[in-house]
XYZ file of C-alpha atoms in Angstrom:
678
model
C 99.822 53.757 36.878
C 100.874 51.311 34.290
C 99.940 47.612 34.674
C 102.803 45.234 35.522
C 104.873 44.222 32.243
C 104.556 40.757 30.798
C 107.378 38.512 30.424
C 107.538 35.279 28.808
C 109.660 32.236 29.756
C 110.369 29.219 27.431
C 111.091 25.904 29.246
C 112.581 23.084 27.465
C 112.343 19.742 29.052
C 112.883 15.973 27.904
C 114.028 17.325 24.379
C 110.518 18.672 24.023
C 109.753 22.329 23.827
C 106.825 23.360 25.941
C 105.720 27.013 25.771
C 104.799 28.293 29.232
C 104.023 32.051 29.617
C 104.369 33.417 33.040
C 102.838 36.664 33.953
C 104.699 39.017 36.299
C 102.233 40.296 38.709
C 102.374 43.316 40.955
C 102.162 42.668 44.666
C 98.457 43.158 44.644
C 97.875 40.825 41.782
C 100.254 38.294 42.930
C 98.525 38.247 46.450
C 95.072 37.442 44.826
C 96.287 35.019 42.240
C 98.398 32.826 44.596
C 97.366 30.944 47.744
C 97.638 33.077 50.962
C 100.799 32.775 52.939
C 99.889 31.202 56.178
C 100.069 33.201 59.399
C 102.963 32.631 61.798
C 101.281 30.436 64.635
C 104.070 31.547 67.005
C 102.675 35.181 66.773
C 100.466 36.562 69.624
C 96.772 36.529 68.853
C 95.836 40.195 68.287
C 92.003 39.484 68.069
C 89.700 39.968 65.125
C 90.455 43.213 63.194
C 93.051 43.792 65.781
C 90.763 44.113 68.654
C 92.526 42.201 71.663
C 89.403 41.265 73.389
C 88.181 39.408 70.469
C 90.850 36.667 70.425
C 88.092 34.456 71.778
C 84.124 34.540 71.523
C 83.935 35.775 75.124
C 85.368 38.968 74.117
C 82.026 40.120 72.720
C 80.879 40.397 76.244
C 83.983 42.393 77.193
C 83.608 44.794 74.246
C 79.952 45.186 74.787
C 80.307 45.962 78.572
C 82.982 48.480 77.693
C 80.886 50.175 75.147
C 77.943 50.318 77.495
C 80.241 51.955 80.199
C 81.183 54.594 77.604
C 77.633 55.004 76.760
C 76.767 56.019 80.339
C 79.522 58.627 80.457
C 78.615 60.149 77.208
C 74.893 60.425 78.075
C 75.854 62.086 81.204
C 78.233 64.595 79.370
C 75.422 65.199 76.775
C 72.737 65.936 79.479
C 74.922 67.959 81.645
C 76.653 70.325 79.429
C 75.436 73.679 77.890
C 74.269 73.373 74.252
C 76.854 73.707 71.566
C 79.126 71.891 68.973
C 80.024 69.606 72.184
C 76.594 68.263 72.304
C 76.792 67.005 68.661
C 80.329 65.599 69.033
C 79.250 63.551 72.137
C 76.274 62.394 70.394
C 78.658 61.330 67.470
C 80.959 59.536 70.005
C 78.299 57.775 71.520
C 77.105 56.425 68.146
C 80.712 55.460 67.191
C 81.235 53.544 70.520
C 78.089 51.525 69.996
C 78.557 50.997 66.197
C 82.152 49.579 66.744
C 80.612 46.642 68.619
C 77.301 46.328 66.803
C 78.807 46.673 63.198
C 81.594 44.242 63.851
C 79.129 41.798 65.547
C 76.900 42.196 62.663
C 79.561 40.949 60.284
C 80.823 38.164 62.531
C 77.449 36.791 63.159
C 77.073 35.577 59.429
C 80.845 35.673 58.205
C 82.661 33.753 60.916
C 83.152 29.936 60.465
C 83.184 29.363 64.285
C 79.569 28.863 65.622
C 80.744 30.047 68.922
C 81.951 33.420 67.532
C 78.626 33.640 65.562
C 76.392 33.088 68.560
C 78.407 35.419 70.848
C 78.102 38.189 68.025
C 74.389 37.732 67.575
C 73.859 38.127 71.411
C 76.052 41.342 71.003
C 73.929 42.677 68.211
C 70.583 42.030 70.172
C 72.008 43.645 73.414
C 73.370 46.644 71.774
C 70.267 46.934 69.823
C 68.083 46.864 72.978
C 70.293 49.690 74.447
C 69.973 51.703 71.394
C 66.246 51.792 71.192
C 66.199 52.771 75.085
C 68.431 55.668 74.110
C 66.225 56.698 71.212
C 63.449 57.351 73.648
C 65.660 58.933 76.424
C 63.743 62.138 77.206
C 66.756 63.785 78.983
C 69.174 63.005 76.042
C 66.591 64.346 73.657
C 66.172 67.500 75.525
C 69.911 68.175 75.407
C 69.598 68.062 71.711
C 66.353 70.110 71.495
C 67.928 73.031 73.678
C 70.585 73.272 71.097
C 68.305 73.200 68.057
C 65.811 75.744 69.766
C 68.695 78.170 70.619
C 69.044 80.260 67.517
C 72.201 82.100 68.548
C 74.001 78.599 69.196
C 72.534 76.956 66.199
C 73.844 79.771 63.855
C 77.241 79.367 65.287
C 77.529 75.670 64.081
C 79.094 74.792 60.784
C 76.698 73.121 58.088
C 77.886 69.686 58.762
C 77.404 69.756 62.516
C 73.968 71.300 62.165
C 72.801 68.749 59.640
C 73.988 65.899 62.045
C 72.269 67.503 64.861
C 68.976 67.584 62.782
C 69.368 63.992 61.836
C 69.758 62.799 65.272
C 66.653 64.883 66.298
C 64.837 63.347 63.490
C 65.641 59.867 64.808
C 64.339 60.684 68.197
C 61.004 61.922 66.638
C 60.362 58.810 64.539
C 61.281 56.748 67.578
C 58.298 58.315 69.438
C 59.907 60.726 71.809
C 56.965 62.826 71.826
C 54.672 60.121 73.117
C 53.546 59.789 76.583
C 55.491 57.335 78.899
C 53.294 54.330 78.285
C 53.417 54.772 74.611
C 57.297 55.224 74.805
C 57.459 51.980 76.522
C 55.374 50.285 73.959
C 57.660 51.752 71.275
C 60.638 50.430 72.834
C 59.083 46.915 73.234
C 58.067 46.888 69.546
C 61.552 47.762 68.502
C 63.074 45.125 70.692
C 60.458 42.598 69.355
C 61.597 43.631 65.818
C 65.122 42.793 66.402
C 64.130 39.107 67.227
C 61.810 39.005 64.379
C 64.361 40.233 61.960
C 66.891 37.786 63.064
C 64.375 34.869 62.821
C 63.235 35.799 59.335
C 66.862 36.735 58.117
C 68.154 33.326 59.165
C 65.101 31.427 57.870
C 65.515 33.033 54.371
C 68.867 30.983 53.879
C 67.768 27.774 55.079
C 67.552 24.888 52.545
C 64.417 22.834 51.995
C 64.468 18.989 51.985
C 62.449 16.408 50.053
C 62.460 12.606 50.053
C 64.842 11.421 47.382
C 62.279 9.260 45.567
C 60.113 12.261 44.892
C 62.581 13.331 42.168
C 63.267 11.478 38.899
C 66.503 9.542 39.210
C 68.266 11.173 36.394
C 68.193 14.634 37.978
C 68.893 13.608 41.707
C 72.748 14.128 41.204
C 72.226 17.772 40.531
C 71.271 18.423 44.212
C 72.774 17.730 47.423
C 72.054 14.074 48.701
C 71.879 13.447 52.347
C 70.814 9.895 52.984
C 67.331 9.302 51.940
C 66.620 12.993 51.222
C 67.690 15.688 48.966
C 68.791 19.111 50.136
C 68.081 22.116 48.024
C 69.512 25.457 49.133
C 68.965 27.597 45.889
C 67.209 28.028 42.623
C 69.666 26.435 40.256
C 68.519 29.056 37.824
C 71.489 28.525 35.396
C 70.992 24.900 34.902
C 70.494 23.953 31.332
C 67.984 21.150 32.449
C 64.272 22.629 32.532
C 63.213 19.987 34.867
C 66.137 20.799 37.381
C 65.186 24.470 37.347
C 61.455 23.595 37.857
C 62.251 21.215 40.765
C 64.506 23.632 42.471
C 62.049 26.530 42.295
C 59.113 24.483 43.514
C 61.161 22.870 46.371
C 63.288 25.790 47.420
C 60.301 28.263 47.459
C 57.833 25.740 49.103
C 56.070 27.603 51.889
C 57.461 27.493 55.571
C 54.513 27.788 57.899
C 56.524 29.139 60.789
C 58.434 31.569 58.487
C 55.181 32.807 56.777
C 53.869 33.508 60.556
C 57.246 35.298 61.244
C 56.764 37.584 58.306
C 53.347 38.480 59.147
C 54.411 39.318 62.734
C 57.131 41.363 61.320
C 55.086 43.372 58.953
C 52.244 43.756 61.765
C 54.901 44.985 64.377
C 56.445 47.512 61.813
C 53.223 48.964 60.953
C 51.995 49.176 64.657
C 55.311 51.058 65.391
C 54.757 53.364 62.627
C 51.396 54.273 63.553
C 52.079 54.605 67.084
C 54.717 57.347 66.469
C 52.396 59.127 64.090
C 52.850 57.779 60.406
C 50.322 56.349 58.125
C 52.227 53.221 57.450
C 55.870 51.825 57.937
C 56.698 52.790 54.366
C 55.839 56.532 55.281
C 58.106 56.364 58.172
C 60.900 54.763 56.283
C 60.975 57.085 53.474
C 60.831 60.301 55.598
C 64.389 61.725 54.912
C 65.192 59.776 51.701
C 65.451 61.145 48.234
C 62.064 59.686 47.371
C 60.479 61.164 50.634
C 57.025 59.277 50.290
C 55.587 55.817 49.230
C 53.339 57.517 46.697
C 56.433 59.072 44.891
C 58.040 55.568 44.807
C 54.936 53.749 43.419
C 54.555 56.594 40.762
C 58.103 56.095 39.778
C 57.715 52.246 39.555
C 54.501 52.480 37.573
C 56.041 54.973 34.965
C 59.030 52.790 34.588
C 56.861 49.879 34.037
C 54.892 51.833 31.340
C 58.296 52.765 29.576
C 59.596 49.153 29.890
C 56.458 47.331 28.647
C 57.229 47.280 25.018
C 61.018 46.686 25.463
C 60.788 42.984 26.761
C 62.543 40.474 24.784
C 60.102 38.240 23.128
C 60.099 34.435 23.133
C 58.259 31.846 21.057
C 57.575 29.900 24.100
C 55.665 30.663 27.316
C 58.195 31.307 30.008
C 57.947 30.319 33.757
C 59.390 32.180 36.627
C 62.299 29.507 36.746
C 63.156 30.306 33.208
C 63.946 33.909 33.392
C 67.712 33.811 34.205
C 68.567 30.881 32.125
C 66.865 32.118 29.057
C 68.315 35.553 29.433
C 71.872 34.001 29.314
C 70.741 31.654 26.530
C 69.524 34.464 24.249
C 72.693 36.504 24.991
C 74.900 33.485 24.332
C 73.026 32.576 21.080
C 72.793 36.043 19.631
C 76.319 37.387 20.803
C 78.204 33.967 21.260
C 78.928 34.821 24.932
C 80.380 31.763 26.512
C 81.621 32.737 29.985
C 84.120 30.028 29.910
C 86.144 31.962 26.953
C 86.160 35.009 29.061
C 87.130 33.663 32.484
C 90.789 33.138 31.449
C 91.192 36.895 30.823
C 89.644 37.621 34.191
C 91.886 36.026 36.813
C 91.114 37.657 40.247
C 94.789 39.039 40.449
C 94.213 40.737 36.920
C 90.922 42.347 37.960
C 92.363 43.642 41.353
C 95.288 45.121 39.329
C 92.501 46.609 37.033
C 90.723 48.205 39.973
C 94.131 49.500 41.395
C 94.984 51.027 38.048
C 91.723 52.804 37.805
C 91.587 54.294 41.373
C 95.220 55.314 40.877
C 94.446 57.037 37.786
C 91.160 58.548 38.712
C 91.769 59.403 42.421
C 95.379 58.897 43.087
C 94.505 55.901 45.387
C 96.359 52.477 45.339
C 96.141 49.383 47.259
C 98.854 47.857 49.384
C 98.753 44.153 50.393
C 99.311 43.401 54.114
C 99.955 40.235 55.804
C 97.402 39.838 58.766
C 98.643 39.104 62.125
C 97.636 35.966 64.038
C 94.013 36.069 64.855
C 93.202 39.153 62.878
C 91.241 37.403 60.246
C 88.414 34.552 60.598
C 89.907 32.513 57.741
C 93.431 31.888 56.181
C 92.107 32.898 52.783
C 91.183 36.505 53.797
C 93.429 39.190 52.219
C 93.947 42.518 53.844
C 94.417 45.732 51.757
C 95.679 49.151 52.943
C 94.178 51.796 50.727
C 96.736 54.608 50.367
C 96.372 57.979 48.851
C 99.457 59.490 47.018
C 99.515 62.650 49.166
C 97.119 61.852 52.220
C 98.745 58.689 53.055
C 96.502 55.870 54.609
C 92.759 56.188 54.103
C 91.700 52.695 55.493
C 91.633 49.087 55.338
C 89.643 46.538 53.259
C 89.410 42.961 54.296
C 88.741 40.765 51.125
C 86.855 37.591 52.174
C 86.463 36.449 48.547
C 86.584 32.617 48.449
C 83.882 29.985 49.152
C 84.037 27.836 52.281
C 81.457 25.680 54.173
C 78.818 27.661 56.065
C 79.700 30.865 54.464
C 76.717 32.928 52.917
C 76.491 32.783 49.125
C 76.199 36.383 48.618
C 78.124 39.357 47.486
C 77.977 42.153 50.106
C 79.925 44.956 51.833
C 80.091 45.269 55.730
C 81.249 48.264 57.667
C 83.365 47.458 60.579
C 84.354 50.903 61.629
C 83.285 54.191 60.198
C 85.519 57.161 59.537
C 85.463 60.030 61.830
C 87.590 63.085 63.051
C 88.573 62.095 66.558
C 88.941 64.312 69.543
C 92.876 64.387 69.358
C 92.544 65.699 65.854
C 93.550 62.321 64.225
C 91.161 60.719 61.709
C 89.697 57.271 62.554
C 90.494 55.181 59.504
C 87.401 53.421 58.124
C 87.423 49.467 58.007
C 85.180 47.367 55.971
C 84.935 43.857 54.666
C 84.087 42.700 51.122
C 82.538 39.352 50.961
C 82.235 37.348 47.630
C 81.781 33.772 47.039
C 84.692 32.777 44.277
C 86.452 29.465 43.842
C 89.745 29.682 45.525
C 92.952 29.428 43.742
C 94.893 26.148 43.336
C 98.783 25.600 43.035
C 98.439 25.675 39.209
C 95.418 27.893 38.538
C 94.492 31.331 39.847
C 90.827 32.022 40.690
C 89.024 32.732 37.224
C 86.055 35.152 37.003
C 83.067 34.922 34.602
C 81.968 38.317 33.372
C 79.268 38.598 35.914
C 81.648 37.842 38.821
C 83.964 40.520 37.489
C 81.117 43.063 37.508
C 80.202 41.929 41.037
C 83.622 42.470 42.171
C 83.846 46.081 40.749
C 80.175 46.737 42.275
C 81.332 45.764 45.658
C 84.642 47.636 45.418
C 82.503 50.672 44.850
C 80.914 50.341 48.161
C 84.446 49.855 49.728
C 85.758 52.837 47.992
C 82.821 54.970 49.123
C 83.684 54.175 52.678
C 87.469 54.759 52.093
C 87.139 58.057 50.473
C 84.533 59.698 52.698
C 86.347 62.423 55.033
C 83.558 63.744 57.246
C 83.934 65.261 60.530
C 81.343 62.936 61.980
C 81.269 59.207 61.584
C 77.900 59.258 59.756
C 74.997 61.528 59.160
C 72.510 58.568 60.120
C 70.878 58.128 63.342
C 71.401 55.689 66.183
C 68.559 53.338 65.670
C 69.856 52.225 62.220
C 73.108 50.852 63.446
C 72.086 47.353 63.458
C 71.472 47.404 59.597
C 74.388 49.796 58.797
C 76.235 46.871 56.795
C 73.156 47.296 54.351
C 73.354 51.062 54.310
C 77.056 50.997 53.479
C 78.384 54.447 54.137
C 75.750 55.944 56.550
C 73.976 57.827 53.717
C 70.563 57.880 52.410
C 69.757 54.278 51.395
C 68.409 55.389 47.931
C 71.797 57.170 47.272
C 74.078 54.324 48.807
C 74.227 52.103 45.766
C 75.139 55.106 43.431
C 79.100 54.498 43.849
C 78.832 50.626 43.377
C 76.438 51.059 40.295
C 78.836 53.547 38.757
C 81.654 50.974 38.875
C 79.635 48.613 36.842
C 79.898 51.012 33.870
C 83.549 51.078 34.293
C 83.606 47.201 34.402
C 81.921 47.027 30.935
C 83.815 49.837 29.177
C 86.560 48.373 26.779
C 88.968 51.341 27.445
C 88.891 50.199 31.142
C 88.818 46.491 30.468
C 91.624 46.685 28.015
C 93.825 47.856 30.714
C 93.763 44.789 32.768
C 92.040 41.738 31.088
C 95.047 39.340 30.175
C 95.063 35.708 29.579
C 96.411 34.234 32.810
C 98.545 31.818 30.670
C 99.602 33.741 27.577
C 99.351 37.302 28.674
C 97.389 38.153 25.666
C 94.606 40.876 25.944
C 91.001 40.306 25.796
C 89.952 40.998 22.116
C 87.942 44.163 21.758
C 85.265 42.318 19.752
C 84.565 40.104 22.813
C 84.055 43.129 24.973
C 81.849 44.700 22.625
C 79.691 41.570 22.229
C 79.555 41.423 26.067
C 78.348 45.016 26.418
C 75.803 44.517 23.653
C 74.412 41.390 25.086
C 73.678 43.082 28.351
C 71.208 45.266 26.348
C 69.125 42.322 25.076
C 67.265 41.308 28.288
C 68.133 44.604 30.155
C 64.315 45.614 30.162
C 63.086 42.324 31.430
C 65.858 42.169 34.014
C 64.837 45.662 35.209
C 61.294 44.938 35.311
C 61.986 42.085 37.882
C 63.686 44.537 39.948
C 60.547 46.855 39.657
C 58.367 43.863 40.689
C 60.520 43.230 43.783
C 60.363 46.965 44.757
C 56.579 47.200 44.223
C 56.002 44.125 46.522
C 58.288 45.618 49.162
C 56.263 48.961 48.962
C 52.980 47.053 49.263
C 53.980 44.856 52.237
C 55.079 48.050 53.974
C 52.091 50.050 53.034
C 48.703 50.033 54.714
C 47.658 46.623 55.934
C 45.961 44.509 53.158
C 44.047 42.038 55.307
C 45.179 39.161 53.278
C 48.119 36.906 53.032
C 51.564 37.805 51.931
C 51.342 35.196 49.231
C 48.012 36.753 47.785
C 49.882 40.185 47.654
C 52.903 38.518 45.986
C 50.508 36.908 43.292
C 48.787 40.270 42.501
C 52.074 42.192 42.305
C 53.590 39.466 40.101
C 50.800 39.659 37.577
C 50.831 43.528 37.574
C 54.559 44.201 37.617
C 56.096 41.173 36.193
C 53.788 39.145 34.035
C 55.139 35.630 34.633
C 52.526 33.465 36.216
C 52.513 32.701 39.920
C 53.525 29.131 40.708
C 50.996 27.654 43.200
C 52.448 26.265 46.485
C 55.384 28.589 46.297
C 56.341 31.667 48.627
C 59.128 33.491 46.996
C 58.755 36.214 49.524
C 60.365 34.003 52.270
C 63.535 34.253 50.424
C 63.428 38.012 50.073
C 66.104 38.695 52.866
C 66.253 42.518 51.633
C 62.991 43.007 53.313
C 65.118 43.300 56.419
C 67.728 45.747 55.671
C 65.834 47.436 52.944
C 62.270 47.619 54.250
C 60.134 49.849 52.067
C 63.557 50.922 50.262
C 64.251 48.148 47.759
C 63.367 50.739 45.016
C 66.843 52.298 45.907
C 68.591 50.133 43.384
C 66.590 51.452 40.530
C 66.917 55.067 41.671
C 70.533 54.717 42.252
C 71.064 53.293 38.903
C 69.371 56.334 37.250
C 71.846 58.623 39.259
C 74.807 56.486 38.451
C 73.962 56.601 34.697
C 73.810 60.320 34.988
C 77.060 60.749 36.638
C 78.667 58.316 34.105
C 77.497 60.407 31.098
C 78.231 63.855 32.474
C 81.607 62.865 34.060
C 83.185 59.648 32.564
C 81.638 58.650 29.172
C 84.096 60.669 27.329
C 87.161 59.699 29.180
C 86.881 57.063 32.117
C 90.388 58.042 33.277
C 89.613 61.799 33.494
C 91.408 62.642 36.764
C 89.845 66.170 37.087
C 86.334 64.291 36.826
C 87.606 61.704 39.414
C 88.473 64.401 41.987
C 85.339 66.260 41.275
C 83.461 63.033 41.815
C 85.026 62.481 45.112
C 84.781 66.102 46.291
C 81.132 66.653 45.358
C 79.689 63.144 46.172
C 82.100 60.520 47.798
C 83.587 62.754 50.437
C 80.504 63.946 52.122
C 79.245 60.383 53.282
C 75.746 61.114 54.832
C 76.679 64.767 55.795
C 75.052 66.237 52.832
C 71.717 65.938 51.044
C 71.945 63.363 48.107
C 69.988 65.695 45.775
C 72.349 68.435 46.272
C 75.265 66.342 45.670
C 73.736 64.951 42.385
C 72.628 68.197 40.826
C 72.243 70.993 43.330
C 68.337 70.845 42.947
C 65.645 68.241 43.286
C 65.366 65.611 40.439
C 61.958 64.881 39.010
C 60.770 61.417 37.950
C 60.881 62.606 34.327
C 64.759 63.226 34.845
C 65.130 59.982 36.547
C 63.516 58.043 33.693
C 65.275 59.909 31.038
C 68.726 58.948 32.390
C 67.534 55.441 33.320
C 65.988 54.050 30.093
C 68.404 54.802 27.184
C 70.548 51.878 27.828
C 67.651 49.656 26.925
C 66.578 51.652 23.750
């Protein structure tokens, strides 16, 4: 698909000639470069995502009760029918029924601006989670599945996808302690329910700002923070501030230890370890990694240590001693100084509309898929600024829907993320249940005169998150997911129901497209003049990413190692002491006394013992890029192969088989991971 043509209009006014250049956008580009058309208030409220019950917060109770009634019926069906494909189909229906409430509620509890909706959604998450944990230890339900897996004749009659999903559900029963005696099963359920509360408490605490008396800060930097009466509220690290004192103050105040949250983290890690030991694992990390590509904590730590050895002599050197609050700023400063990278010079070429047209063009050429902007109905979205995209294939028709919640607003989390609202699956009537997802960014909204302009980092983040969304859209599996019931509360972190250390591959691969001039040249146009982004600017941007790449990667290694040790065998020392040791071993920058960065490490919840996934996924994404798209990023044959062999399978196929058809070694991972930093 070619980009929309550019036309220029000259306006003469008051005997003075003013040059005003107007870009003719496609419907998709126009939808994101202009303010949203307001919903007709006279329309009937169709409820969030078109779910009629969710026109009010009370609807969550209605949706929850309906799901529980369906659950009872499906459990009865599974337990009272002979083993066969129907058993697996019933399990998938059971999972789908609960996920439709839990996934939607999981998004609403953090993304909806109305506190009443958020509270109702959080209660629904906890209630559904409690039911799920009881199902995971339901002996009769497990027996129905075991009867199938123990019957060789029936098992041999199943297709590979059905058999794998059955095995995954059984695996979840086993790690939930189904083999334990009755008293221990009750204990396992109790621990899981307690973990739901601890997870919510910790996750909420990671985002809370810290306050300090206004007089505690020098007067000349107070204006850099949010002032509330006699106190100053600091809700972030201000890592990009050019003022070193601002960065230092933000770091020390935002990361100042919260005693109750430290206790919560201790309880959470203790509870996870106790649960893992109860069901027969050495540690929570051993339990969490069973079934992933890495398989064991020992493999992960070996991967991280080898990576550290390879990266150790590639750090960017500085004449000054850096502190932890300096990393992000000086990475940017070095890039800017050496390659003349000024984000403000790039932003006019990366209007949101232009970037969305670029994505539309790329997916159209690679996969035959395009976006169609749709006007939401009354009550369908939670903010007037949310855009709705239908994803349409040129021959297959509608694939699913993406709700784009891209713009900043009060009380909205400042994070870029992807939420699954509804998983794709083949329904009983033969129709396909279309996937529905939300992409959440934190961009400045457009004004009447200026569209939203993205800096290069924002543009890459947009491509990254769209990679998650398209993974959901392009999966065409018989079953909604290959992942078990107990994970549904964290499914927005797991993206498309596949192995966590594979889930980031499609999104990281999109970053390669976002920094390839052949792709960027197709859409980066100055929003006023229509001029393309000069190739030299793209080249400088790509080169600048290599400068501090090793140091940036080492920071991720530190986070991953900390996550592993927290979830390994109990250390009998504080989480802060562990942080200090891991920081010295895997990062090198000094620990700052009276700080507790781990209390801001929200990924401990969704990625417990699996934060290494980003690093492993980057290795695989690099491999895919080189083998499939480096020569030609628009190669349709490779695009179709990528969908057919990787994206289409969701969680129904072993990730390693999708990558190479054989198990990858750490040497192969490192071989594919390191070259960008050489």
